[in-house]
mmCIF file of C-alpha atoms in Angstrom:
data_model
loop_
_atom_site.group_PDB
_atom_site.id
_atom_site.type_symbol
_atom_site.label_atom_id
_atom_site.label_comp_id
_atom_site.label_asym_id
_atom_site.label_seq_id
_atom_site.Cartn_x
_atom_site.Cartn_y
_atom_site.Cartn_z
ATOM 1 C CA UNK A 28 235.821 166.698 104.737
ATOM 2 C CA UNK A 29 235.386 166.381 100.964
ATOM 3 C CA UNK A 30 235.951 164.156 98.755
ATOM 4 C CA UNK A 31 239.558 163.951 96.913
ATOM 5 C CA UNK A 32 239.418 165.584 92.944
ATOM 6 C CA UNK A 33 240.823 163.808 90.707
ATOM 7 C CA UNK A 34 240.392 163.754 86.524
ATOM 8 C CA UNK A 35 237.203 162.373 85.170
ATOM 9 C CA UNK A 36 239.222 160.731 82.659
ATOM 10 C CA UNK A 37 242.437 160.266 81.172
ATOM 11 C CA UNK A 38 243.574 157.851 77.713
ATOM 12 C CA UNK A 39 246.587 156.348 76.578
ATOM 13 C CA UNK A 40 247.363 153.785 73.749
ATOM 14 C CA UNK A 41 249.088 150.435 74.815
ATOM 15 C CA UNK A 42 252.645 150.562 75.618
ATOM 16 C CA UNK A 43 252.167 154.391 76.744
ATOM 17 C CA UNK A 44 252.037 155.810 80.188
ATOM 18 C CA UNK A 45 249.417 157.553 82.010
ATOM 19 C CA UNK A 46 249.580 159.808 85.045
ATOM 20 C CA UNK A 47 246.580 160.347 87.270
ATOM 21 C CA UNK A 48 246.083 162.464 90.047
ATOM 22 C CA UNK A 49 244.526 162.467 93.424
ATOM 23 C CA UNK A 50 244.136 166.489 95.164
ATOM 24 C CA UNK A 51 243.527 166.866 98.614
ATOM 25 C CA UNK A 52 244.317 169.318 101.672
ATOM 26 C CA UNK A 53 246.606 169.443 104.162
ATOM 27 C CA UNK A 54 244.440 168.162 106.461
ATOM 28 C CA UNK A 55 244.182 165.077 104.457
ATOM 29 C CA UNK A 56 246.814 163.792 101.429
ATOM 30 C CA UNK A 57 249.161 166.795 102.130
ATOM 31 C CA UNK A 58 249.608 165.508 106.015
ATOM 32 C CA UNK A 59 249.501 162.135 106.052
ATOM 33 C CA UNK A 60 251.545 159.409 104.367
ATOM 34 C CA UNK A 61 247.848 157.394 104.077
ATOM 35 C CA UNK A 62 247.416 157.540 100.385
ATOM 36 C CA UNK A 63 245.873 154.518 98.928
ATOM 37 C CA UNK A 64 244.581 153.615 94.978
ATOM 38 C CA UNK A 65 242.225 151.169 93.831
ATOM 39 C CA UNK A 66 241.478 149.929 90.120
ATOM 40 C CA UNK A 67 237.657 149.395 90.169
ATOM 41 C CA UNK A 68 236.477 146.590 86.848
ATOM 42 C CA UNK A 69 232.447 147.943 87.354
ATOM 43 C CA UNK A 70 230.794 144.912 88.780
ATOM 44 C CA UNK A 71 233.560 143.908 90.107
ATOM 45 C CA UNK A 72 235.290 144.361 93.745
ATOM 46 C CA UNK A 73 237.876 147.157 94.104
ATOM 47 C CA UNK A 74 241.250 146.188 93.938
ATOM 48 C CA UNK A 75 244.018 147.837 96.194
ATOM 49 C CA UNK A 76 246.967 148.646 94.065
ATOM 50 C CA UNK A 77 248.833 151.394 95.938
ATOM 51 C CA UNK A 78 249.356 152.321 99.938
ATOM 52 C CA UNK A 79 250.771 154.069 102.034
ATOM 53 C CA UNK A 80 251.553 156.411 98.796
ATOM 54 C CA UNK A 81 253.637 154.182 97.002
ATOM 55 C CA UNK A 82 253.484 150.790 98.170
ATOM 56 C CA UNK A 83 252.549 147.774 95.987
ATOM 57 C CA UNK A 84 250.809 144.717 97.676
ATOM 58 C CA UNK A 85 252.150 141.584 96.717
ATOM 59 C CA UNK A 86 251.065 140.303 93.071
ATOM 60 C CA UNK A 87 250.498 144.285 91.962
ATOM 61 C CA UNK A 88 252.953 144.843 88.703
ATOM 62 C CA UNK A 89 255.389 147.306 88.425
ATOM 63 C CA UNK A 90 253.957 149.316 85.917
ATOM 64 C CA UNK A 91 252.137 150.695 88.446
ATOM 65 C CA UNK A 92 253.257 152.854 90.603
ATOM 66 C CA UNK A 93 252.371 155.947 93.179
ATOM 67 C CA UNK A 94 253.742 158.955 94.558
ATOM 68 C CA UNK A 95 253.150 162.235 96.602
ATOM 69 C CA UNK A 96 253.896 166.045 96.557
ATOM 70 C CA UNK A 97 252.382 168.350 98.772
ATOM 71 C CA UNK A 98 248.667 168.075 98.468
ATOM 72 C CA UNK A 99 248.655 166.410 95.619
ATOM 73 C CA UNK A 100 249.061 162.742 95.051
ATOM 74 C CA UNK A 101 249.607 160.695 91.949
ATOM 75 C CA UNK A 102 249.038 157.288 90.113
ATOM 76 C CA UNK A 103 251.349 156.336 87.336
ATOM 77 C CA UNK A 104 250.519 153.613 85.132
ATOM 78 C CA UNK A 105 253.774 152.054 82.479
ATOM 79 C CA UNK A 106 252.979 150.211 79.338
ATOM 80 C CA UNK A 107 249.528 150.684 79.427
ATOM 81 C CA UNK A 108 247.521 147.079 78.756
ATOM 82 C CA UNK A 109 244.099 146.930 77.267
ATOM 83 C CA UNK A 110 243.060 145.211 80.969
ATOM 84 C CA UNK A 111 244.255 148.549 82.320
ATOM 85 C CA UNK A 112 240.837 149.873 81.181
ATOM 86 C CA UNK A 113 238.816 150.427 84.345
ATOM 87 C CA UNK A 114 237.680 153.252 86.890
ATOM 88 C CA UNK A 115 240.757 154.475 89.401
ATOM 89 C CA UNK A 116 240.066 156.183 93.098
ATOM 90 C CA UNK A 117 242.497 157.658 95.330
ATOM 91 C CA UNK A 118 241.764 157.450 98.816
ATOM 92 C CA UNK A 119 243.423 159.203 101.794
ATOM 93 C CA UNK A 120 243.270 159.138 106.127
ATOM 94 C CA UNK A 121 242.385 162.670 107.502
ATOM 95 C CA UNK A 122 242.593 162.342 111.200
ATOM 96 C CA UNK A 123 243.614 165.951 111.966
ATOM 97 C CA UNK A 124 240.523 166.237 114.728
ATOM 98 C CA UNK A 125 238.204 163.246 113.513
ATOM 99 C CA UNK A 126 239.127 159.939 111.747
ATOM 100 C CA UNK A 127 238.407 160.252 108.853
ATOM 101 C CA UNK A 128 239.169 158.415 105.081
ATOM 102 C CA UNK A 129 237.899 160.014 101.327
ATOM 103 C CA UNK A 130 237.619 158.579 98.329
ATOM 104 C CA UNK A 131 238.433 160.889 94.955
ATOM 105 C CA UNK A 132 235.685 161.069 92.601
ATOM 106 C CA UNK A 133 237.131 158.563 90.646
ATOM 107 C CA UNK A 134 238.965 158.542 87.182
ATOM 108 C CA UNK A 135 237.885 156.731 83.419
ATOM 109 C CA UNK A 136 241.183 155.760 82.032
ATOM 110 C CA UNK A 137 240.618 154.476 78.047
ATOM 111 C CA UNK A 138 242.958 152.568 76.641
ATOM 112 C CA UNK A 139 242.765 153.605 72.982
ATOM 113 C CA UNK M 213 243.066 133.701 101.652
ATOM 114 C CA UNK M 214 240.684 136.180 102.931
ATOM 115 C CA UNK M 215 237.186 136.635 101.685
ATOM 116 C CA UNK M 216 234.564 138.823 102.673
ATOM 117 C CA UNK M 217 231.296 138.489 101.405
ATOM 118 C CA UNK M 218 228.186 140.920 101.933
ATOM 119 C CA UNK M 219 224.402 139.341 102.808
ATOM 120 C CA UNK M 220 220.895 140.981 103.073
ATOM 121 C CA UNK M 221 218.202 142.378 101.650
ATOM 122 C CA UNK M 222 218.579 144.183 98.138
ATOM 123 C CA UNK M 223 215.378 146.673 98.535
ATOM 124 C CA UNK M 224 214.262 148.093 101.701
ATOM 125 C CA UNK M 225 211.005 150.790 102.004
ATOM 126 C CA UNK M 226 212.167 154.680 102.535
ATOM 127 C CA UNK M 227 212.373 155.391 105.945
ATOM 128 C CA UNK M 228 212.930 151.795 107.098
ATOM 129 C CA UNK M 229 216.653 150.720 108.544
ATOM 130 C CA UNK M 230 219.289 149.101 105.764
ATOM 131 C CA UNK M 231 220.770 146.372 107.263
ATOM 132 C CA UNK M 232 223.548 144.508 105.721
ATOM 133 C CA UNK M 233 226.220 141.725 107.319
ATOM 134 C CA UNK M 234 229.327 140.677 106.171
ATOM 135 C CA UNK M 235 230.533 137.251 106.740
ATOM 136 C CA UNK M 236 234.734 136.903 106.933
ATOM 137 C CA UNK M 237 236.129 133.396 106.003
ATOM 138 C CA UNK M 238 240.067 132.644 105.920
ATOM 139 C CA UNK M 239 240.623 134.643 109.434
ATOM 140 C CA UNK M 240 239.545 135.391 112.329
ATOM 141 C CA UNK M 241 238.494 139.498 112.991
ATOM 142 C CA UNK M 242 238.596 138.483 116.980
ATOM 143 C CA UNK M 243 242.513 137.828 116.748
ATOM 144 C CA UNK M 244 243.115 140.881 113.594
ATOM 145 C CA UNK M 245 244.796 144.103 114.259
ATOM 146 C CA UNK M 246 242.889 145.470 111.497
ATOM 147 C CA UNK M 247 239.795 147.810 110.924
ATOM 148 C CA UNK M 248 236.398 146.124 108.700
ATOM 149 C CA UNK M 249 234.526 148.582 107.028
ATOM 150 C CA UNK M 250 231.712 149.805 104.500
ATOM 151 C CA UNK M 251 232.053 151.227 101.736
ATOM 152 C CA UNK M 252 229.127 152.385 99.297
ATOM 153 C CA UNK M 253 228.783 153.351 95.260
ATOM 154 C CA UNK M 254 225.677 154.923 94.530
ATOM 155 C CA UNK M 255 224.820 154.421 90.435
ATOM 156 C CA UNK M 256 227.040 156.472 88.480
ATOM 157 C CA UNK M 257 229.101 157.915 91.154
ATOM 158 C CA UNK M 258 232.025 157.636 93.084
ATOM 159 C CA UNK M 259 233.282 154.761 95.947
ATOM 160 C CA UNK M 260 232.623 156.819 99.523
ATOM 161 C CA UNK M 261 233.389 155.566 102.987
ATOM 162 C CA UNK M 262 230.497 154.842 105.518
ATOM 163 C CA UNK M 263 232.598 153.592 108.232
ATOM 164 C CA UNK M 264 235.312 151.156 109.910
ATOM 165 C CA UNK M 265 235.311 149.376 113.040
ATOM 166 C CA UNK M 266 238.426 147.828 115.419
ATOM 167 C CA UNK M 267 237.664 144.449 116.458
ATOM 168 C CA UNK M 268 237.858 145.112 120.017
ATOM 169 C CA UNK M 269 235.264 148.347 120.002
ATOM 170 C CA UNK M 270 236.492 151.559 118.431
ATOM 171 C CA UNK M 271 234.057 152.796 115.505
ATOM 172 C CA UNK M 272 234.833 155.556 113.055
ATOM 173 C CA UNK M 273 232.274 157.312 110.729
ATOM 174 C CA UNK M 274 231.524 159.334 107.729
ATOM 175 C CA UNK M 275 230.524 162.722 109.457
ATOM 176 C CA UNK M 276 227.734 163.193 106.286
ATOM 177 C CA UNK M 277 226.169 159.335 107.830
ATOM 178 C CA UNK M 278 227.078 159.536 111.520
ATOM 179 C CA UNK M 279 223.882 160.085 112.956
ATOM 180 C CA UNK M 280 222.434 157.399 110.924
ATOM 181 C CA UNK M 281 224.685 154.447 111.017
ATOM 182 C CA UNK M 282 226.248 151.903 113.342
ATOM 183 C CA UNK M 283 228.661 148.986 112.738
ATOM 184 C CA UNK M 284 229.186 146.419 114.722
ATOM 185 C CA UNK M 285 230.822 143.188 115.302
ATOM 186 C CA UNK M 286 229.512 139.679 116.187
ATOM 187 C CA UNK M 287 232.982 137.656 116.634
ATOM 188 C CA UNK M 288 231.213 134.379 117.828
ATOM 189 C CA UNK M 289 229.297 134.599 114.319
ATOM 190 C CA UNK M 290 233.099 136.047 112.626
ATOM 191 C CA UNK M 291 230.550 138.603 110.979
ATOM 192 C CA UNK M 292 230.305 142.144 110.918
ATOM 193 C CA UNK M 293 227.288 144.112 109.933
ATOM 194 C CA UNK M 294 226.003 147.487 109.207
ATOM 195 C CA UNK M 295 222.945 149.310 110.111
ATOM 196 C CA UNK M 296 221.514 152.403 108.204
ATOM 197 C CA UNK M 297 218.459 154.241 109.659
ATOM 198 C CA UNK M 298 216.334 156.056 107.795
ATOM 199 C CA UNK M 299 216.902 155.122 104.731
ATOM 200 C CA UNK M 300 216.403 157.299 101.859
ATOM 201 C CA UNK M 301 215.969 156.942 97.708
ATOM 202 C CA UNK M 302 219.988 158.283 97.931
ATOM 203 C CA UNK M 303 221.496 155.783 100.053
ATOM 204 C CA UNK M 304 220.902 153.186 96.695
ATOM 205 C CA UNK M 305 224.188 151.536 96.512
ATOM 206 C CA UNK M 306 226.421 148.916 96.076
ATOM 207 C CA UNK M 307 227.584 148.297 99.424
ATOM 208 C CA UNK M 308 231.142 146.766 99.929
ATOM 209 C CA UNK M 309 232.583 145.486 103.162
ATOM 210 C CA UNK M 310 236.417 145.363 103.555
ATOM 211 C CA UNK M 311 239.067 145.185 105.659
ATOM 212 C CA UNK M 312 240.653 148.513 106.686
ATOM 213 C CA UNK M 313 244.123 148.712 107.966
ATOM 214 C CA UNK M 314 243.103 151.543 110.199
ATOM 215 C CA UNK M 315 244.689 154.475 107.847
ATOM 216 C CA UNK M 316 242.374 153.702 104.562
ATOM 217 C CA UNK M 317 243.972 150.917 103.107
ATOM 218 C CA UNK M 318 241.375 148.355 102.099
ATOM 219 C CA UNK M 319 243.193 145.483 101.147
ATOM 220 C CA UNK M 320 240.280 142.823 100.803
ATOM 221 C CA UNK M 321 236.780 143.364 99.393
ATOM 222 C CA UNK M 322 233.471 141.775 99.415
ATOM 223 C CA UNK M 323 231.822 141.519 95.596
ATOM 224 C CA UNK M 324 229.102 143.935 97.221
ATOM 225 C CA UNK M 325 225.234 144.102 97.300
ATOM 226 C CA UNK M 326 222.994 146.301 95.353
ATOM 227 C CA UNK M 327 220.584 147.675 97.775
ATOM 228 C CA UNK M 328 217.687 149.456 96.338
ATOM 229 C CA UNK M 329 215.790 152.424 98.820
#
């Protein structure tokens, strides 16, 4: 099991929108329906924003939103806001033998 | 609402066992269907999973940490807690507790613990 790859960084200017993505295996994003994404404010707590690959948890805005195809997963954020500026992880089940959940290596978005 | 909120020691000797609890308030994780688990963020690096427990037994963990860690729960105490043996200069971390919905969704954090090895 290894950990998800993902972009060390992406950028945008406010009002833009941003695209980040989470790549796994089969035995992990590609056959499950477990995606999850977290916005992570350094010193702060993680905050779930996506599961289940696309759904929002109550109080989550619209602008963002996620999505799945194949092995590869993906966070979109809409009119980017300077708040937007933070570390984002995907994170996905792999039970296939063992339970099992990895992170991504996380991605810098900049909001320019 | 939830919370979760991490307590322990912040440096522990190499070779010595990190322990850490996590105290839930807002709920009850005897009458939950969900998971509570650790997660850990070494300086610099990325958020990885240590583990995640059922209520009622069932314990899952990171197969790069399994032969050093246990979780367990203490319902009367509505704590869980986390035991690392061994510990080495690499398992410096924030440590996070959450709540797990069995499939990797953490929907509630703790503000986590610095623990120095």
């Amino acid at each position: 099991q290894s950990a998800l790859a993902q972009p060390r960084s992406v950028s945008g200017s406010p009002g833009q929108s941003v695209t980040i993505s989470c790549t796994g295996t089969s035995g992990d994003v590609g056959g499950y329906n477990y995606v999850s994404w977290y916005q992570h404010h350094p010193g702060k707590a993680p905050k779930l924003l996506i599961s289940e690959v696309y759904k929002r948890p109550s109080g989550v805005p619209d602008r963002f939103s996620g999505s799945k195809s194949g092995n590869r997963a993906s966070l979109t954020i809409t009119g980017l806001q300077a708040e937007d500026e933070a570390d984002y992880y995907c994170c996905s089940y792999g039970g296939s033998d063992i339970f099992f959940v990895a992170f991504g290596g996380g991605t810098k978005l900049t909001v320019l | 609402q939830l919370q979760l909120q991490e307590s322990g020691p912040g440096l522990v000797k190499p070779s010595e066992t990190l322990s850490l609890s996590c105290t839930v308030s807002g709920g009850y994780i005897s009458r939950s269907s969900y998971f509570w688990a650790w997660v850990r963020q070494p300086p610099g690096k990325a958020l990885e999973w240590i583990g995640s427990m059922y209520q009622g037994g069932s314990a899952y963990y990171n197969p790069s940490l399994r032969s050093r860690v246990t979780i367990s729960v203490d319902n009367s105490m509505n704590q869980f807690s986390l035991s690392l043996r061994s510990a080495t200069a690499a398992d410096t971390a924030i440590y996070f507790c959450a709540r797990d919905d069995g499939y990797g969704s953490f929907d509630f954090w703790g503000q986590g613990k610095l623990v120095a090895v």
